[in-house]
PDB file of C-alpha atoms and ligand atoms in Angstrom:
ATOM      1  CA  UNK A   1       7.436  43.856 -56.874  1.00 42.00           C
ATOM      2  CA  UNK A   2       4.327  45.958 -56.683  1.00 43.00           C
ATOM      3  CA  UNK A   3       5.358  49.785 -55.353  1.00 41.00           C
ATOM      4  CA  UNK A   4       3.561  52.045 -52.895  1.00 48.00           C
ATOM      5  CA  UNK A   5       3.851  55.226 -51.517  1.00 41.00           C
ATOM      6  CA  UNK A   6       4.841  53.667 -48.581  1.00 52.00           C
ATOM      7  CA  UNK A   7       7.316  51.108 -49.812  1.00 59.00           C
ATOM      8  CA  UNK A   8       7.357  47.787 -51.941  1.00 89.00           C
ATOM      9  CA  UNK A   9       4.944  45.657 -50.977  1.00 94.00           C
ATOM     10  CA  UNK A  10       6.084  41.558 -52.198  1.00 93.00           C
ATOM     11  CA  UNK A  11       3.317  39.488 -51.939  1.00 94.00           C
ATOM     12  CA  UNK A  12       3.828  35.690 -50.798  1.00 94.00           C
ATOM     13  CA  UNK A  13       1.771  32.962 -51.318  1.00 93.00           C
ATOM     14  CA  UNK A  14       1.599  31.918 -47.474  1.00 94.00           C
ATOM     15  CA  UNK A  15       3.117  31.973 -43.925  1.00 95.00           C
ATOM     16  CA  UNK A  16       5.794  29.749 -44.972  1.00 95.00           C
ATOM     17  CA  UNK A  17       6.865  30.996 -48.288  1.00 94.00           C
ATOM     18  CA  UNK A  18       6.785  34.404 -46.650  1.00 95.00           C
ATOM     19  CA  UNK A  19       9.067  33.396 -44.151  1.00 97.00           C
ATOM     20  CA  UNK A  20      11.770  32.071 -46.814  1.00 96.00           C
ATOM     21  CA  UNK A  21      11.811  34.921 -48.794  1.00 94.00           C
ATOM     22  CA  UNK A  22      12.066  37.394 -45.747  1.00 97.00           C
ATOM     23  CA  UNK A  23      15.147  34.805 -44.990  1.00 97.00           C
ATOM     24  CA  UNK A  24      16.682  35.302 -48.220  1.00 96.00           C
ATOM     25  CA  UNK A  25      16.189  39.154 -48.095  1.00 96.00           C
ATOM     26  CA  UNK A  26      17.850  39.055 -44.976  1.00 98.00           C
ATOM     27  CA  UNK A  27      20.626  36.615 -45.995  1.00 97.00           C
ATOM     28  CA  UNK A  28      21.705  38.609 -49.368  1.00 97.00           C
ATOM     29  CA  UNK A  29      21.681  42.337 -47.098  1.00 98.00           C
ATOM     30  CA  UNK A  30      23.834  40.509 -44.773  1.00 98.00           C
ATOM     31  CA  UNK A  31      26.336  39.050 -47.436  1.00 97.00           C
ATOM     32  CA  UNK A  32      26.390  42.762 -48.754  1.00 98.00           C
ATOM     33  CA  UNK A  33      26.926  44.460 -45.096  1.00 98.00           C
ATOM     34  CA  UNK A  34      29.621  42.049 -44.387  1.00 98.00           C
ATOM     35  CA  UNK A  35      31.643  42.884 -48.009  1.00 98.00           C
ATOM     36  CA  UNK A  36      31.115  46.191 -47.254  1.00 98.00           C
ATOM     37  CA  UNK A  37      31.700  46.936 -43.577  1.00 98.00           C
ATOM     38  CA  UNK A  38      32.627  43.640 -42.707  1.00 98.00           C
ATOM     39  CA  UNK A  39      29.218  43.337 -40.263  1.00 98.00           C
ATOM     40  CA  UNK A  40      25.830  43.245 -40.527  1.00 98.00           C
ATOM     41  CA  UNK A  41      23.696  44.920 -37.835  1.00 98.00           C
ATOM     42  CA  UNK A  42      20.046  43.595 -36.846  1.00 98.00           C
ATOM     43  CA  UNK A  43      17.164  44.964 -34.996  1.00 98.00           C
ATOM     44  CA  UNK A  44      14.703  41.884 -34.255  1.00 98.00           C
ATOM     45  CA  UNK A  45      10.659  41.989 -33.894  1.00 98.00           C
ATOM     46  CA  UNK A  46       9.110  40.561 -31.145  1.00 97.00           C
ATOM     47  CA  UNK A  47       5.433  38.854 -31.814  1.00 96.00           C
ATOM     48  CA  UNK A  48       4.554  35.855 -33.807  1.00 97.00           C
ATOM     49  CA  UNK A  49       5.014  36.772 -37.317  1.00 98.00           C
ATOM     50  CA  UNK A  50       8.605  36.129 -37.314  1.00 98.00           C
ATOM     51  CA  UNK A  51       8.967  32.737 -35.370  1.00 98.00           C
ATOM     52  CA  UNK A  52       8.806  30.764 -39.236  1.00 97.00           C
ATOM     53  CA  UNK A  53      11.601  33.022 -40.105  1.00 98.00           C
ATOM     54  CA  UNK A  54      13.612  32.883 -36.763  1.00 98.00           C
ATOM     55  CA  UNK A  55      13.551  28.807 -36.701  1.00 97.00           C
ATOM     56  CA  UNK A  56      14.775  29.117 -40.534  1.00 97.00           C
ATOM     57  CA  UNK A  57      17.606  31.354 -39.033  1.00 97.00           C
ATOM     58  CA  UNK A  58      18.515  28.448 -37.054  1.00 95.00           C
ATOM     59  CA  UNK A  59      18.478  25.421 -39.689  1.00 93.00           C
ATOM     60  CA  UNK A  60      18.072  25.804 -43.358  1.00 91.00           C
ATOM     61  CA  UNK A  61      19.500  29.198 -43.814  1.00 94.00           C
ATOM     62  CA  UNK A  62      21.796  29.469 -41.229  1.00 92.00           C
ATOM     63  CA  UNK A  63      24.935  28.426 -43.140  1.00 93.00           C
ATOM     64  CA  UNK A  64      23.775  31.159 -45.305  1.00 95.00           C
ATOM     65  CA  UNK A  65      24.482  33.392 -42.714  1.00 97.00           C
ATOM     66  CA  UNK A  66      28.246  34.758 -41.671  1.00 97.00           C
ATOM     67  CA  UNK A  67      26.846  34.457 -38.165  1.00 98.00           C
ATOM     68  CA  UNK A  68      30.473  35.871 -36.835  1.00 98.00           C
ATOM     69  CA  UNK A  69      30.099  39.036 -38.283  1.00 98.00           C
ATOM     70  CA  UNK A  70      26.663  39.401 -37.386  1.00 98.00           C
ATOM     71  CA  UNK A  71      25.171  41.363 -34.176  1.00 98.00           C
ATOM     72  CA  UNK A  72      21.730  41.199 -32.976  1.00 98.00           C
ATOM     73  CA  UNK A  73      19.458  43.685 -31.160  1.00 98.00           C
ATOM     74  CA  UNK A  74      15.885  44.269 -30.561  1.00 98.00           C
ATOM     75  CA  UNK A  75      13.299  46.864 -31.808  1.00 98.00           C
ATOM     76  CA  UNK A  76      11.193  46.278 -28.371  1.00 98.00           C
ATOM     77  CA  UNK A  77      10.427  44.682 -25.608  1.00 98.00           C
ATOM     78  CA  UNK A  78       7.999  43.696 -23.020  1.00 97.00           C
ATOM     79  CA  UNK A  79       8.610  44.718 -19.303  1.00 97.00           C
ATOM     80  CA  UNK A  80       9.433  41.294 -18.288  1.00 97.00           C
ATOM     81  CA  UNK A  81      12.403  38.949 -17.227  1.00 96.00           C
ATOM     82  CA  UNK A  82      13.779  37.285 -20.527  1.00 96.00           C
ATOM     83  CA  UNK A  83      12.447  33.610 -18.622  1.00 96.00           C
ATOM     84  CA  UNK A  84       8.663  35.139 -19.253  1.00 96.00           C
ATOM     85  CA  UNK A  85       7.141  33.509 -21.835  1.00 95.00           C
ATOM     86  CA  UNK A  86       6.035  37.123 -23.228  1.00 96.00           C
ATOM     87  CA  UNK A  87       9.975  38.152 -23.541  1.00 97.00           C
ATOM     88  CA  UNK A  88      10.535  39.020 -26.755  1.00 98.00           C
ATOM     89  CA  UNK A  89      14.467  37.990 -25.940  1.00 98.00           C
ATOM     90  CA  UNK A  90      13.400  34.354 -24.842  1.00 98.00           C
ATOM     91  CA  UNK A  91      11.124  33.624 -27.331  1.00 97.00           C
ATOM     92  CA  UNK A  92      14.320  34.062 -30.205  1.00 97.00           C
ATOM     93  CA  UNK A  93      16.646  32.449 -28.016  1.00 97.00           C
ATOM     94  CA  UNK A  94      14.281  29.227 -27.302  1.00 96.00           C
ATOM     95  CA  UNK A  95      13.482  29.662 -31.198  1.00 95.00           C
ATOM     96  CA  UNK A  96      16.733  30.435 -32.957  1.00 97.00           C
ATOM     97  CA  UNK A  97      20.004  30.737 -30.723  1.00 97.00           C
ATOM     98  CA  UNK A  98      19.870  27.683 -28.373  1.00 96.00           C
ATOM     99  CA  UNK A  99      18.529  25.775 -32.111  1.00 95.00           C
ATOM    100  CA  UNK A 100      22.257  26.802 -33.514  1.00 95.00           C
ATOM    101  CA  UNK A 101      25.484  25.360 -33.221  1.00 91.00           C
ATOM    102  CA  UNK A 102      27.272  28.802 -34.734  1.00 94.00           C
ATOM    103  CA  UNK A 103      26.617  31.945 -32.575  1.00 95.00           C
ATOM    104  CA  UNK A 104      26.216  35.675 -33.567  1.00 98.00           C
ATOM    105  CA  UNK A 105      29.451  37.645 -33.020  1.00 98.00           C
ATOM    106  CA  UNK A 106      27.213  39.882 -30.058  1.00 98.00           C
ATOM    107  CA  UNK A 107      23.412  39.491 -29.111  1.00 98.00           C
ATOM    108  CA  UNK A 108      21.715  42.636 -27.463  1.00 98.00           C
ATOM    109  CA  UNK A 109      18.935  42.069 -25.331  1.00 98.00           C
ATOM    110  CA  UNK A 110      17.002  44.817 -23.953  1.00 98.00           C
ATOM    111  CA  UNK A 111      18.409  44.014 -20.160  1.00 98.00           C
ATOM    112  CA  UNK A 112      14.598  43.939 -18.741  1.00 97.00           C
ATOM    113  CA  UNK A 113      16.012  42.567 -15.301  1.00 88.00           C
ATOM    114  CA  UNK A 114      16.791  44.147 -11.979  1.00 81.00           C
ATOM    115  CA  UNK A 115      15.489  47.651 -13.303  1.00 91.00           C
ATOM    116  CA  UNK A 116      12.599  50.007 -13.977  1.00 96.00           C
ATOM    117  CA  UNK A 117      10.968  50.484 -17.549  1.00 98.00           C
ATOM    118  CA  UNK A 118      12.731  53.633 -17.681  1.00 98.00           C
ATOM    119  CA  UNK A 119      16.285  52.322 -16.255  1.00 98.00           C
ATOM    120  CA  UNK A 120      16.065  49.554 -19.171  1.00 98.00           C
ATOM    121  CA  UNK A 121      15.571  51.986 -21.848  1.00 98.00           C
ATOM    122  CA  UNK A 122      18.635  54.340 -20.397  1.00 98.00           C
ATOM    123  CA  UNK A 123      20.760  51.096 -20.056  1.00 98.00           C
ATOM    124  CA  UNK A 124      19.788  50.018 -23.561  1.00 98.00           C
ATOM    125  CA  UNK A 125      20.514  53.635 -25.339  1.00 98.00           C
ATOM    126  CA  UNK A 126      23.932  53.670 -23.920  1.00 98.00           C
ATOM    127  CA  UNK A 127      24.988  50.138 -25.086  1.00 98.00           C
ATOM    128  CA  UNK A 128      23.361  51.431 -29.011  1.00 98.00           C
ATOM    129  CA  UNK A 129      25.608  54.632 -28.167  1.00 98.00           C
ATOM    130  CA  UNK A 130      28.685  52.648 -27.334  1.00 98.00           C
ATOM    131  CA  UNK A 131      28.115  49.953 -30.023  1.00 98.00           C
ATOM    132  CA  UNK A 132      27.838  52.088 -32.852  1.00 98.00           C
ATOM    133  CA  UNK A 133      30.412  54.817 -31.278  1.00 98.00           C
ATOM    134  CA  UNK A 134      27.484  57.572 -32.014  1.00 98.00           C
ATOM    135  CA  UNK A 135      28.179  61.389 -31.360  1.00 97.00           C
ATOM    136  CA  UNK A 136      25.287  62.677 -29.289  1.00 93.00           C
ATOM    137  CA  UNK A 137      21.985  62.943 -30.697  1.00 90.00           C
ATOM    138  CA  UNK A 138      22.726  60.748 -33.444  1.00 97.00           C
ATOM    139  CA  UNK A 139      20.577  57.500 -34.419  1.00 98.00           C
ATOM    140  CA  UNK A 140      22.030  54.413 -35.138  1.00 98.00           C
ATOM    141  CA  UNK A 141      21.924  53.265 -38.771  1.00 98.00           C
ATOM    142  CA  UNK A 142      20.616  49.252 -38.425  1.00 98.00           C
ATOM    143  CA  UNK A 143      21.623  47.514 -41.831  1.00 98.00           C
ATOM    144  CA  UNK A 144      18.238  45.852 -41.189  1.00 98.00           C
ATOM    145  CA  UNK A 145      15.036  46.667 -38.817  1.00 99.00           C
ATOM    146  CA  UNK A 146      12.979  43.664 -38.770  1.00 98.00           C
ATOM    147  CA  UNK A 147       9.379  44.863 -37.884  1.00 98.00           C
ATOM    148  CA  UNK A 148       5.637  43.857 -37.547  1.00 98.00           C
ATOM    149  CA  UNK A 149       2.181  45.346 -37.695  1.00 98.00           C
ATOM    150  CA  UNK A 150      -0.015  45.226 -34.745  1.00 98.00           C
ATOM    151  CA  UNK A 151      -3.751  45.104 -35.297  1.00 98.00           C
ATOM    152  CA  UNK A 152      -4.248  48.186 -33.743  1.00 98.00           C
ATOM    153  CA  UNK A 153      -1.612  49.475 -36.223  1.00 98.00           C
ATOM    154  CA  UNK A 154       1.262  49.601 -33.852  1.00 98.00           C
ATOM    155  CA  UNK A 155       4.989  48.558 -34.634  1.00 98.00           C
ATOM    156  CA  UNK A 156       7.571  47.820 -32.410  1.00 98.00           C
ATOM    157  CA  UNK A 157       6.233  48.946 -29.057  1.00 98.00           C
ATOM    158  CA  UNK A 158       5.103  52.360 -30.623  1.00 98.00           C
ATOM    159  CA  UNK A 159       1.306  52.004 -29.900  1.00 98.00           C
ATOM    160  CA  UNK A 160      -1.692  54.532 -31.215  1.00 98.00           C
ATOM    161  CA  UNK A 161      -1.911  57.090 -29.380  1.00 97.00           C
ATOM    162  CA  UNK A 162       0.987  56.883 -27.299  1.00 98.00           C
ATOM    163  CA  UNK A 163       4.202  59.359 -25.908  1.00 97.00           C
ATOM    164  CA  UNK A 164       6.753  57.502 -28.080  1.00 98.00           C
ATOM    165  CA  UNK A 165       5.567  58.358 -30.447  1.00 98.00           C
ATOM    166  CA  UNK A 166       6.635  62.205 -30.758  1.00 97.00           C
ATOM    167  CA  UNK A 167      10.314  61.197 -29.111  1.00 98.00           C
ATOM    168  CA  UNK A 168      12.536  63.018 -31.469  1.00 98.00           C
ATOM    169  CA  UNK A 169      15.676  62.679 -29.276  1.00 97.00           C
ATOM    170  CA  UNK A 170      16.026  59.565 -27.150  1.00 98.00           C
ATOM    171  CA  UNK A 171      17.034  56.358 -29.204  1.00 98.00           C
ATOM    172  CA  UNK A 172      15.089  54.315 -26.621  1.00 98.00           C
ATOM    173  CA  UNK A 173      12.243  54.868 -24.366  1.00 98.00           C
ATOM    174  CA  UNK A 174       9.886  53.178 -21.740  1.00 98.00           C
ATOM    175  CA  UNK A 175       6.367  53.696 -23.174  1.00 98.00           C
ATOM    176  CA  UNK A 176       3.515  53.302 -21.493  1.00 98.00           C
ATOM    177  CA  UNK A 177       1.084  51.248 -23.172  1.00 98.00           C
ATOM    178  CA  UNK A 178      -2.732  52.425 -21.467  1.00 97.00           C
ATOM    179  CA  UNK A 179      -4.396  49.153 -23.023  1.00 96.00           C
ATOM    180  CA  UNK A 180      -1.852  46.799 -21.455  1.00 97.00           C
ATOM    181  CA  UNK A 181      -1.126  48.684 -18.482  1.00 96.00           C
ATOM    182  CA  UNK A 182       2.171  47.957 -18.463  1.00 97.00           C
ATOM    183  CA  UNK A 183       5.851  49.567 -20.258  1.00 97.00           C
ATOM    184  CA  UNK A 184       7.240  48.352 -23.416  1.00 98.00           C
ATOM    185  CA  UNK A 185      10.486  49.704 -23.813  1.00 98.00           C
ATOM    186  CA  UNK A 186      10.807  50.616 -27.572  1.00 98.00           C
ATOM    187  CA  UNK A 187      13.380  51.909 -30.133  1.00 98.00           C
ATOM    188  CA  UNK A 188      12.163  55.458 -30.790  1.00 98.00           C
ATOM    189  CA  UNK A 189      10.991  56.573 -35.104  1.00 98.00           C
ATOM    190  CA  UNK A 190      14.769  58.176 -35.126  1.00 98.00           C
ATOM    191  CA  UNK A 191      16.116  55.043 -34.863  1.00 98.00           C
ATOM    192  CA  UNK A 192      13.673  53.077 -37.105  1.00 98.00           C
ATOM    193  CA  UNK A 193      14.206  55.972 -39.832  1.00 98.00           C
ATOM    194  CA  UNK A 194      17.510  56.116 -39.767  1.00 98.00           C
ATOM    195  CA  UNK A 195      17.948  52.373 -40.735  1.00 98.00           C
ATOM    196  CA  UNK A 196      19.456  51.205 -44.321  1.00 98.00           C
ATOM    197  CA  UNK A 197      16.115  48.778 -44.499  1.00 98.00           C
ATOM    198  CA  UNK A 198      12.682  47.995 -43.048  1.00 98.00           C
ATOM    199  CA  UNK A 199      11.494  45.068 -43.368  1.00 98.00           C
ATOM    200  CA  UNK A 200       7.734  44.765 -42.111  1.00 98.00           C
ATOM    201  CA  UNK A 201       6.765  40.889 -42.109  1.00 98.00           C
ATOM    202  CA  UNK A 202       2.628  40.667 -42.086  1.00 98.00           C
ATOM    203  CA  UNK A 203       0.937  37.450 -42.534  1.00 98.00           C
ATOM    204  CA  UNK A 204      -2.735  36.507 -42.234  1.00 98.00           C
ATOM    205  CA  UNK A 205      -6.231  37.396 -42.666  1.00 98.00           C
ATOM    206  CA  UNK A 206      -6.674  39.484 -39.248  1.00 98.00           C
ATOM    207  CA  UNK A 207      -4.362  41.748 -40.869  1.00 98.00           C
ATOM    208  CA  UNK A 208      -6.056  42.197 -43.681  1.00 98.00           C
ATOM    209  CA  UNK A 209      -7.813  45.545 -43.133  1.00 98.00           C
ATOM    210  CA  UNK A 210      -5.360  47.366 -41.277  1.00 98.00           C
ATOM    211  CA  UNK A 211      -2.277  46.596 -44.196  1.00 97.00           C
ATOM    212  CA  UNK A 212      -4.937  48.022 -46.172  1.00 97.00           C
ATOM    213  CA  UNK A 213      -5.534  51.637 -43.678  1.00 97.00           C
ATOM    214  CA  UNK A 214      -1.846  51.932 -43.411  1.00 97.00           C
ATOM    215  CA  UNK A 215      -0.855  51.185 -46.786  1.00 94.00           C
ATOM    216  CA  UNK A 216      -3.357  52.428 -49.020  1.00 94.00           C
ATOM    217  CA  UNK A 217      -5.802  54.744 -46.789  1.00 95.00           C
ATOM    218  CA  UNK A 218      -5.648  58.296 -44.884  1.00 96.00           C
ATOM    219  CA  UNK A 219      -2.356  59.386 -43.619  1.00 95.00           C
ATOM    220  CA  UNK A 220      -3.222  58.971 -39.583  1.00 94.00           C
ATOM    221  CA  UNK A 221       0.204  59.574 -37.898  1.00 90.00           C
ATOM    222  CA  UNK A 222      -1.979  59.027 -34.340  1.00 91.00           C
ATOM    223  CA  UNK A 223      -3.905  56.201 -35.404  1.00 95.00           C
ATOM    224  CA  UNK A 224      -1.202  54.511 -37.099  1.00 98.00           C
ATOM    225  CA  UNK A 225       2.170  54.872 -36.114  1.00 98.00           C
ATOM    226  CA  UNK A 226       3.401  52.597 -38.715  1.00 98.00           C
ATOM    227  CA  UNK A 227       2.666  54.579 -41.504  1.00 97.00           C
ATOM    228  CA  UNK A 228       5.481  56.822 -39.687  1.00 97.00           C
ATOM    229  CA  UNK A 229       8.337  54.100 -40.191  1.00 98.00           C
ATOM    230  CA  UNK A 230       9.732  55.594 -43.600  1.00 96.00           C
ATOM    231  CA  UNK A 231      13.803  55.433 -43.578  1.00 97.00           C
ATOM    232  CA  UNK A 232      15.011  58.614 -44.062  1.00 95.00           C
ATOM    233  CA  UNK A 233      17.799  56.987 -46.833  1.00 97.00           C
ATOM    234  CA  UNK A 234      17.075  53.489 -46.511  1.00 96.00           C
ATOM    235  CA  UNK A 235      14.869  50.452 -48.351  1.00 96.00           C
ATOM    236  CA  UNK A 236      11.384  50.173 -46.720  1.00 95.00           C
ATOM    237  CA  UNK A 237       9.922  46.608 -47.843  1.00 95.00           C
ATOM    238  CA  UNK A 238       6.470  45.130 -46.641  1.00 97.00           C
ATOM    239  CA  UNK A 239       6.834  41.269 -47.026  1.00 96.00           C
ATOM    240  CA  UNK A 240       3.096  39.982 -46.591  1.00 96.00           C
ATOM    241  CA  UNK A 241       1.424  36.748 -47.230  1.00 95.00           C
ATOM    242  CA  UNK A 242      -1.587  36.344 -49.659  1.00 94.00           C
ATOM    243  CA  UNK A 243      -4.561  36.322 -47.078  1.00 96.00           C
ATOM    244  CA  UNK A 244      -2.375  39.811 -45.569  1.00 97.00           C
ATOM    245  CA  UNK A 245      -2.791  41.025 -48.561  1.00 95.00           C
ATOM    246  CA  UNK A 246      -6.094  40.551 -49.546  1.00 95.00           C
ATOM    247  CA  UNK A 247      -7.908  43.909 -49.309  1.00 97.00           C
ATOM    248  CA  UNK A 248      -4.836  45.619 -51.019  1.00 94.00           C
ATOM    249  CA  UNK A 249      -5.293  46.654 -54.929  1.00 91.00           C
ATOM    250  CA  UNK A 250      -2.130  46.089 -56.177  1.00 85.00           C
TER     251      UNK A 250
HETATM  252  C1  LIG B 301       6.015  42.826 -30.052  1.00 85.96           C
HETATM  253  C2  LIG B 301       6.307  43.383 -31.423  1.00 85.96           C
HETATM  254  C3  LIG B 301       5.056  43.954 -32.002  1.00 85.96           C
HETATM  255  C4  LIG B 301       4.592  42.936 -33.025  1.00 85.96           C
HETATM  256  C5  LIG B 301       3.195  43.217 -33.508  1.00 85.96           C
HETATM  257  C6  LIG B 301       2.707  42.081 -34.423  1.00 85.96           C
HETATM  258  O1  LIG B 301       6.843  42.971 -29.148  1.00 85.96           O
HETATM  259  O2  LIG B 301       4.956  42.184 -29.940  1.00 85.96           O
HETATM  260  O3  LIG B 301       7.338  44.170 -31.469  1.00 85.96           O
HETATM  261  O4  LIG B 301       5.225  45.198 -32.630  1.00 85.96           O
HETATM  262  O5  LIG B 301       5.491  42.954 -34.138  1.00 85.96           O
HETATM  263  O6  LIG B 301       2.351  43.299 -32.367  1.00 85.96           O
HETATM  264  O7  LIG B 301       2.710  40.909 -33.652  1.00 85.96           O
HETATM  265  P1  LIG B 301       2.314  39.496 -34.306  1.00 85.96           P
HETATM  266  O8  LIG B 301       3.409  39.160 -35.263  1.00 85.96           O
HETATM  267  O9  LIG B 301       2.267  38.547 -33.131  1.00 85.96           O
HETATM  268  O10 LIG B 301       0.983  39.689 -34.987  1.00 85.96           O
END
């Protein structure tokens, strides 16, 4: 394990292996959570980055999982019915939940249907409230945020540049994304930082240079909003394959 400033960064040889050992990250936290609170508590990415991992989730390492004490959620969103082939929601059901034959004790979607952007997020905040039974103003502590690393440097929906990214209150917001002219509807920094881990997944050459500016170069809290994930008490990890890697000195 080779340390940063801004976490541990484990290097993996490729997509695949990359994909196993973010599965067996995620399958010892969730052992722990469950011996020590008797649930484990999940934020999901949306992307491509973790589809490997999510059709693991469903067959080789599912049995590894105590999938009735576990309760899924999502860091983001697209503004879109969970039948769109850009729902983040779909894609893990088509790829993981309708592939198992054991099913989480609770699954979370961001309710994208029937609402505004804005609506959702509201909606969404109160079911993290009344999940987690949180006193007002305070975050909800995820045992594990799974996240990924846009090439513009963006994580969850929290793009360059954008409102979101100063929300110190809200747990979950409808941000307006200029370049896609449309809403994501995103967990706000609060709630990333207050998770027990992070655990960015990056694989491939096209990330290459910016997993290089947000590990190793300037500070840019604008530019790159995921140098701004860093749990306040809580395990930041950057899982990344080889060709990821390959501008980093480690
Ligand atoms: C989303 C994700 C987003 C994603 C990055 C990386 O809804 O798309 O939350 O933050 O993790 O854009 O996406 P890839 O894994 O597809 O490169």
């Amino acid at each position: 394990m080779t340390a940063y400033a801004h976490g541990a960064v484990r290097v993996f040889e490729d997509p695949e292996a990359l994909a196993r050992g973010a599965a067996e990250e995620l399958a010892r936290r969730a052992e722990a959570a469950v011996r020590d609170a008797n649930r484990f508590t999940l934020a999901l990415s949306g992307g491509h980055t973790p589809l490997a991992l999510y059709g693991l989730l469903a067959d080789v390492y599912g049995p590894r999982f105590p999938w009735d004490r576990i309760h899924l959620f999502w860091g983001d969103e697209r503004d879109v019915p969970p039948d769109d082939e850009a729902s983040n929601f779909g894609t893990l059901r088509r790829e993981m939940l309708n592939r198992m034959s054991r099913r989480p004790a609770s699954v979370h979607p961001i309710p994208t249907t029937g609402q505004d952007a804005a609506a959702v997020a509201w909606t969404y905040e109160r079911e993290l409230v009344n999940f987690f039974g949180l006193a007002p103003g305070e975050p909800p502590r995820f045992d594990v945020v799974l996240l990924g690393l846009g090439g513009d440097g963006h994580t969850a929906s929290l793009f360059p540049g954008t409102v979101a990214l100063t929300e110190q209150k809200r747990l979950v917001v409808a941000n307006w994304v200029e370049e896609l002219s449309s809403h994501r509807i995103t967990l706000t920094l609060p709630v990333l930082n207050a998770a027990r881990a992070v655990l960015f997944l990056v694989a491939g050459e096209a990330k290459a240079e910016i997993l290089r500016r947000v590990l190793q170069g300037p500070h840019d809290r604008e530019a790159l909003p995921a140098q701004l994930v860093r749990p306040d008490d809580g395990d930041l990890f950057w899982l990344v394959d080889r060709a990821a890697a390959s501008l980093l000195h480690l």
